[in-house]
mmCIF file of C-alpha atoms and ligand atoms in Angstrom:
data_model
loop_
_atom_site.group_PDB
_atom_site.id
_atom_site.type_symbol
_atom_site.label_atom_id
_atom_site.label_comp_id
_atom_site.label_asym_id
_atom_site.label_seq_id
_atom_site.Cartn_x
_atom_site.Cartn_y
_atom_site.Cartn_z
ATOM 1 C CA MET A 1 8.479 -0.198 -11.189
ATOM 2 C CA GLY A 2 6.902 -0.554 -7.763
ATOM 3 C CA LYS A 3 3.497 -1.581 -6.548
ATOM 4 C CA GLY A 4 2.266 2.006 -6.816
ATOM 5 C CA THR A 5 2.812 1.898 -10.589
ATOM 6 C CA LEU A 6 1.028 -1.434 -10.837
ATOM 7 C CA ILE A 7 -1.977 -0.099 -8.910
ATOM 8 C CA LYS A 8 -2.136 3.042 -11.081
ATOM 9 C CA GLU A 9 -2.248 0.762 -14.114
ATOM 10 C CA LEU A 10 -5.079 -1.275 -12.545
ATOM 11 C CA LEU A 11 -7.119 1.892 -11.961
ATOM 12 C CA LYS A 12 -6.607 2.940 -15.592
ATOM 13 C CA ARG A 13 -7.672 -0.454 -16.937
ATOM 14 C CA LEU A 14 -10.747 -1.012 -14.724
ATOM 15 C CA PRO A 15 -12.856 2.133 -14.685
ATOM 16 C CA GLY A 16 -14.998 2.646 -11.592
ATOM 17 C CA LEU A 17 -12.437 1.527 -9.034
ATOM 18 C CA GLN A 18 -11.415 4.024 -6.348
ATOM 19 C CA LEU A 19 -8.081 4.136 -4.562
ATOM 20 C CA ALA A 20 -8.501 4.943 -0.874
ATOM 21 C CA VAL A 21 -6.297 7.937 0.000
ATOM 22 C CA SER A 22 -4.310 6.904 3.077
ATOM 23 C CA ALA A 23 -3.387 9.132 5.985
ATOM 24 C CA THR A 24 0.263 9.367 7.027
ATOM 25 C CA THR A 25 2.591 11.236 9.348
ATOM 26 C CA ARG A 26 5.496 11.052 6.870
ATOM 27 C CA GLU A 27 6.680 14.244 5.176
ATOM 28 C CA PRO A 28 5.326 14.777 1.653
ATOM 29 C CA ARG A 29 7.799 13.911 -1.125
ATOM 30 C CA ASP A 30 8.424 16.303 -3.993
ATOM 31 C CA GLY A 31 5.293 16.500 -6.103
ATOM 32 C CA GLU A 32 2.982 14.800 -3.586
ATOM 33 C CA VAL A 33 -0.280 16.644 -2.997
ATOM 34 C CA ASN A 34 -2.246 16.616 0.266
ATOM 35 C CA GLY A 35 -5.631 14.931 -0.202
ATOM 36 C CA ARG A 36 -4.596 13.323 -3.501
ATOM 37 C CA ASP A 37 -1.527 11.215 -2.676
ATOM 38 C CA TYR A 38 -2.052 11.093 1.069
ATOM 39 C CA HIS A 39 -3.823 12.956 3.836
ATOM 40 C CA PHE A 40 -0.708 14.327 5.522
ATOM 41 C CA LEU A 41 -1.383 14.544 9.266
ATOM 42 C CA SER A 42 0.635 15.531 12.313
ATOM 43 C CA ARG A 43 1.349 12.725 14.769
ATOM 44 C CA GLU A 44 -1.043 14.354 17.279
ATOM 45 C CA ASP A 45 -3.858 14.522 14.778
ATOM 46 C CA PHE A 46 -3.188 10.944 13.650
ATOM 47 C CA ASP A 47 -3.206 9.618 17.240
ATOM 48 C CA ARG A 48 -6.358 11.552 18.073
ATOM 49 C CA ARG A 49 -8.124 9.961 15.110
ATOM 50 C CA VAL A 50 -6.889 6.502 16.150
ATOM 51 C CA ALA A 51 -8.366 7.081 19.619
ATOM 52 C CA ALA A 52 -11.633 8.305 18.066
ATOM 53 C CA GLY A 53 -11.906 5.054 16.062
ATOM 54 C CA GLU A 54 -11.656 6.806 12.699
ATOM 55 C CA PHE A 55 -9.344 4.202 11.105
ATOM 56 C CA VAL A 56 -10.236 0.815 9.589
ATOM 57 C CA GLU A 57 -6.574 -0.112 10.011
ATOM 58 C CA HIS A 58 -3.347 1.661 10.866
ATOM 59 C CA ALA A 59 0.310 0.747 11.238
ATOM 60 C CA GLU A 60 3.804 2.074 11.882
ATOM 61 C CA TYR A 61 6.076 1.576 8.858
ATOM 62 C CA ALA A 62 9.782 2.540 8.789
ATOM 63 C CA GLY A 63 9.241 5.157 11.505
ATOM 64 C CA ASN A 64 6.023 6.757 10.239
ATOM 65 C CA ARG A 65 2.327 6.111 10.830
ATOM 66 C CA TYR A 66 -0.046 5.127 8.017
ATOM 67 C CA GLY A 67 -3.738 4.295 8.041
ATOM 68 C CA THR A 68 -7.012 4.068 6.129
ATOM 69 C CA LEU A 69 -9.772 6.390 7.333
ATOM 70 C CA ARG A 70 -13.299 4.925 7.406
ATOM 71 C CA THR A 71 -14.520 7.889 5.354
ATOM 72 C CA GLU A 72 -12.431 6.579 2.405
ATOM 73 C CA LEU A 73 -14.597 3.453 2.228
ATOM 74 C CA ALA A 74 -17.886 5.353 2.120
ATOM 75 C CA ARG A 75 -17.409 6.586 -1.474
ATOM 76 C CA PRO A 76 -19.593 4.874 -4.053
ATOM 77 C CA ALA A 77 -17.456 2.770 -6.391
ATOM 78 C CA ARG A 78 -17.261 -0.471 -8.324
ATOM 79 C CA GLY A 79 -14.609 -1.442 -5.808
ATOM 80 C CA ILE A 80 -12.188 0.238 -3.427
ATOM 81 C CA VAL A 81 -8.466 -0.468 -3.504
ATOM 82 C CA LEU A 82 -6.334 -0.131 -0.371
ATOM 83 C CA GLU A 83 -2.579 0.029 -0.876
ATOM 84 C CA ILE A 84 -1.345 -0.913 2.573
ATOM 85 C CA ASP A 85 1.412 -2.805 4.354
ATOM 86 C CA VAL A 86 1.247 -6.293 5.895
ATOM 87 C CA GLN A 87 0.299 -5.087 9.387
ATOM 88 C CA GLY A 88 -2.644 -3.216 7.904
ATOM 89 C CA ALA A 89 -3.661 -6.219 5.815
ATOM 90 C CA ARG A 90 -3.777 -8.374 8.973
ATOM 91 C CA GLN A 91 -6.225 -5.908 10.564
ATOM 92 C CA VAL A 92 -8.306 -5.782 7.389
ATOM 93 C CA ARG A 93 -8.804 -9.554 7.619
ATOM 94 C CA GLU A 94 -10.760 -8.820 10.837
ATOM 95 C CA THR A 95 -12.324 -5.423 10.102
ATOM 96 C CA LEU A 96 -13.234 -6.011 6.418
ATOM 97 C CA PRO A 97 -13.574 -9.790 6.086
ATOM 98 C CA GLU A 98 -15.187 -9.421 2.652
ATOM 99 C CA ALA A 99 -11.981 -7.881 1.236
ATOM 100 C CA THR A 100 -9.643 -9.909 -0.998
ATOM 101 C CA ARG A 101 -6.050 -9.399 0.081
ATOM 102 C CA ILE A 102 -3.479 -9.544 -2.702
ATOM 103 C CA PHE A 103 0.256 -9.600 -1.990
ATOM 104 C CA ILE A 104 2.309 -7.741 -4.611
ATOM 105 C CA GLU A 105 5.638 -9.476 -4.582
ATOM 106 C CA PRO A 106 8.911 -8.021 -5.913
ATOM 107 C CA PRO A 107 10.684 -10.462 -8.266
ATOM 108 C CA SER A 108 13.560 -10.576 -5.767
ATOM 109 C CA PHE A 109 14.819 -8.785 -2.695
ATOM 110 C CA GLU A 110 17.769 -7.439 -4.728
ATOM 111 C CA ASP A 111 15.383 -5.976 -7.294
ATOM 112 C CA LEU A 112 13.487 -4.162 -4.548
ATOM 113 C CA ALA A 113 16.712 -2.805 -3.024
ATOM 114 C CA ARG A 114 17.852 -1.541 -6.429
ATOM 115 C CA ARG A 115 14.522 0.174 -7.072
ATOM 116 C CA LEU A 116 14.458 1.918 -3.697
ATOM 117 C CA ARG A 117 17.999 3.217 -4.278
ATOM 118 C CA GLN A 118 17.302 4.342 -7.845
ATOM 119 C CA ARG A 119 14.121 6.162 -6.859
ATOM 120 C CA GLY A 120 16.273 8.547 -4.827
ATOM 121 C CA ALA A 121 13.324 9.558 -2.616
ATOM 122 C CA ASP A 122 14.723 8.344 0.700
ATOM 123 C CA SER A 123 17.861 8.822 2.774
ATOM 124 C CA PRO A 124 20.240 5.842 3.132
ATOM 125 C CA GLU A 125 18.881 5.276 6.676
ATOM 126 C CA GLN A 126 15.285 5.296 5.419
ATOM 127 C CA ILE A 127 16.231 2.844 2.671
ATOM 128 C CA GLU A 128 17.749 0.480 5.238
ATOM 129 C CA ARG A 129 14.612 0.680 7.409
ATOM 130 C CA ARG A 130 12.401 0.070 4.395
ATOM 131 C CA LEU A 131 14.449 -2.941 3.306
ATOM 132 C CA ARG A 132 14.210 -4.409 6.817
ATOM 133 C CA ALA A 133 10.440 -3.900 6.732
ATOM 134 C CA ALA A 134 10.237 -5.436 3.241
ATOM 135 C CA ARG A 135 12.121 -8.548 4.374
ATOM 136 C CA GLU A 136 9.542 -9.072 7.131
ATOM 137 C CA GLU A 137 6.721 -8.438 4.683
ATOM 138 C CA LEU A 138 8.043 -11.017 2.223
ATOM 139 C CA ALA A 139 8.045 -13.580 5.017
ATOM 140 C CA ALA A 140 4.279 -12.997 5.460
ATOM 141 C CA ARG A 141 3.265 -13.483 1.814
ATOM 142 C CA ASP A 142 1.571 -16.842 2.453
ATOM 143 C CA GLU A 143 -0.993 -15.154 4.697
ATOM 144 C CA PHE A 144 -2.612 -13.527 1.662
ATOM 145 C CA ASP A 145 -5.531 -14.661 -0.477
ATOM 146 C CA ARG A 146 -3.550 -14.147 -3.692
ATOM 147 C CA ARG A 147 0.007 -13.293 -4.755
ATOM 148 C CA ILE A 148 1.127 -11.484 -7.885
ATOM 149 C CA VAL A 149 4.800 -11.275 -8.821
ATOM 150 C CA ASN A 150 5.654 -7.769 -9.960
ATOM 151 C CA ASP A 151 8.217 -8.874 -12.556
ATOM 152 C CA ASP A 152 6.989 -7.049 -15.644
ATOM 153 C CA LEU A 153 4.477 -4.178 -15.650
ATOM 154 C CA GLU A 154 2.438 -5.436 -18.604
ATOM 155 C CA ARG A 155 2.273 -9.056 -17.459
ATOM 156 C CA ALA A 156 1.561 -8.217 -13.805
ATOM 157 C CA SER A 157 -1.049 -5.577 -14.772
ATOM 158 C CA ARG A 158 -2.894 -8.093 -16.919
ATOM 159 C CA GLU A 159 -2.932 -10.645 -14.117
ATOM 160 C CA LEU A 160 -4.048 -8.116 -11.488
ATOM 161 C CA THR A 161 -6.722 -6.575 -13.732
ATOM 162 C CA ALA A 162 -8.179 -9.975 -14.627
ATOM 163 C CA LEU A 163 -8.304 -10.961 -10.966
ATOM 164 C CA VAL A 164 -9.940 -7.742 -9.752
ATOM 165 C CA ALA A 165 -12.410 -7.791 -12.677
ATOM 166 C CA THR A 166 -13.768 -11.126 -11.430
ATOM 167 C CA MET A 167 -14.195 -9.725 -7.910
ATOM 168 C CA CYS A 168 -15.720 -6.378 -8.919
ATOM 169 C CA PRO A 169 -18.310 -6.784 -11.676
ATOM 170 C CA PRO A 170 -19.173 -3.505 -13.436
HETATM 171 P P1 LIG B 201 5.415 5.241 1.314
HETATM 172 O O1 LIG B 201 6.003 6.018 2.440
HETATM 173 O O2 LIG B 201 6.485 4.657 0.428
HETATM 174 O O3 LIG B 201 4.384 6.016 0.557
HETATM 175 O O4 LIG B 201 4.648 3.988 1.946
HETATM 176 C C1 LIG B 201 5.330 3.116 2.813
HETATM 177 C C2 LIG B 201 4.508 1.876 3.087
HETATM 178 O O5 LIG B 201 3.300 2.229 3.757
HETATM 179 C C3 LIG B 201 4.081 1.126 1.828
HETATM 180 O O6 LIG B 201 4.323 -0.273 2.049
HETATM 181 C C4 LIG B 201 2.614 1.401 1.739
HETATM 182 O O7 LIG B 201 1.910 0.336 1.125
HETATM 183 C C5 LIG B 201 2.232 1.519 3.191
HETATM 184 N N1 LIG B 201 0.987 2.266 3.363
HETATM 185 C C6 LIG B 201 0.542 3.316 2.651
HETATM 186 N N2 LIG B 201 -0.675 3.691 3.079
HETATM 187 C C7 LIG B 201 -1.014 2.840 4.079
HETATM 188 C C8 LIG B 201 -2.161 2.699 4.901
HETATM 189 O O8 LIG B 201 -3.153 3.428 4.816
HETATM 190 N N3 LIG B 201 -2.140 1.713 5.840
HETATM 191 C C9 LIG B 201 -1.073 0.882 5.969
HETATM 192 N N4 LIG B 201 -1.164 -0.080 6.910
HETATM 193 N N5 LIG B 201 0.019 0.965 5.210
HETATM 194 C C10 LIG B 201 0.054 1.936 4.271
#
């Protein structure tokens, strides 16, 4: 179970939160829907929007571009959740200083590697790139405001929900 599952569980348990839909240049996976899972953009469109200042943060991850559009933050909500990588989180510290940045930590590097392989969504090369990126991300975990170890869905969900509930009163 990855951090996506944990965040879905958070959204179920704390009504009123909104997940910002990120933009990306990666190809949609089976079952992913444009506008729901991601805004799937061409590289040209993505770069044009970067130049126009439309992103709060953006990064290159394992060969693809990802970013949060400012329009995603304008929706009324109890709180807005960004699921982003470490490079994005570093920018958010500057662009959204009021945000709390939580690092979702895999129980071990081996666990993460096993999950990526079992998911079967990526080619072996993509998996290697993602594991390299994850190793760098793990090294940055102390930069975050909070850390939650993603060892067990129920335990981690309870911890994350309790934390976000204190930050986002109904
Ligand atoms: P995936 O391709 O598996 O959906 O996402 C790959 C990585 O990109 C994940 O670590 C995910 O958190 C990150 N990511 C997704 N959306 C964004 C975003 O809007 N900004 C940044 N900086 N990273 C993102």
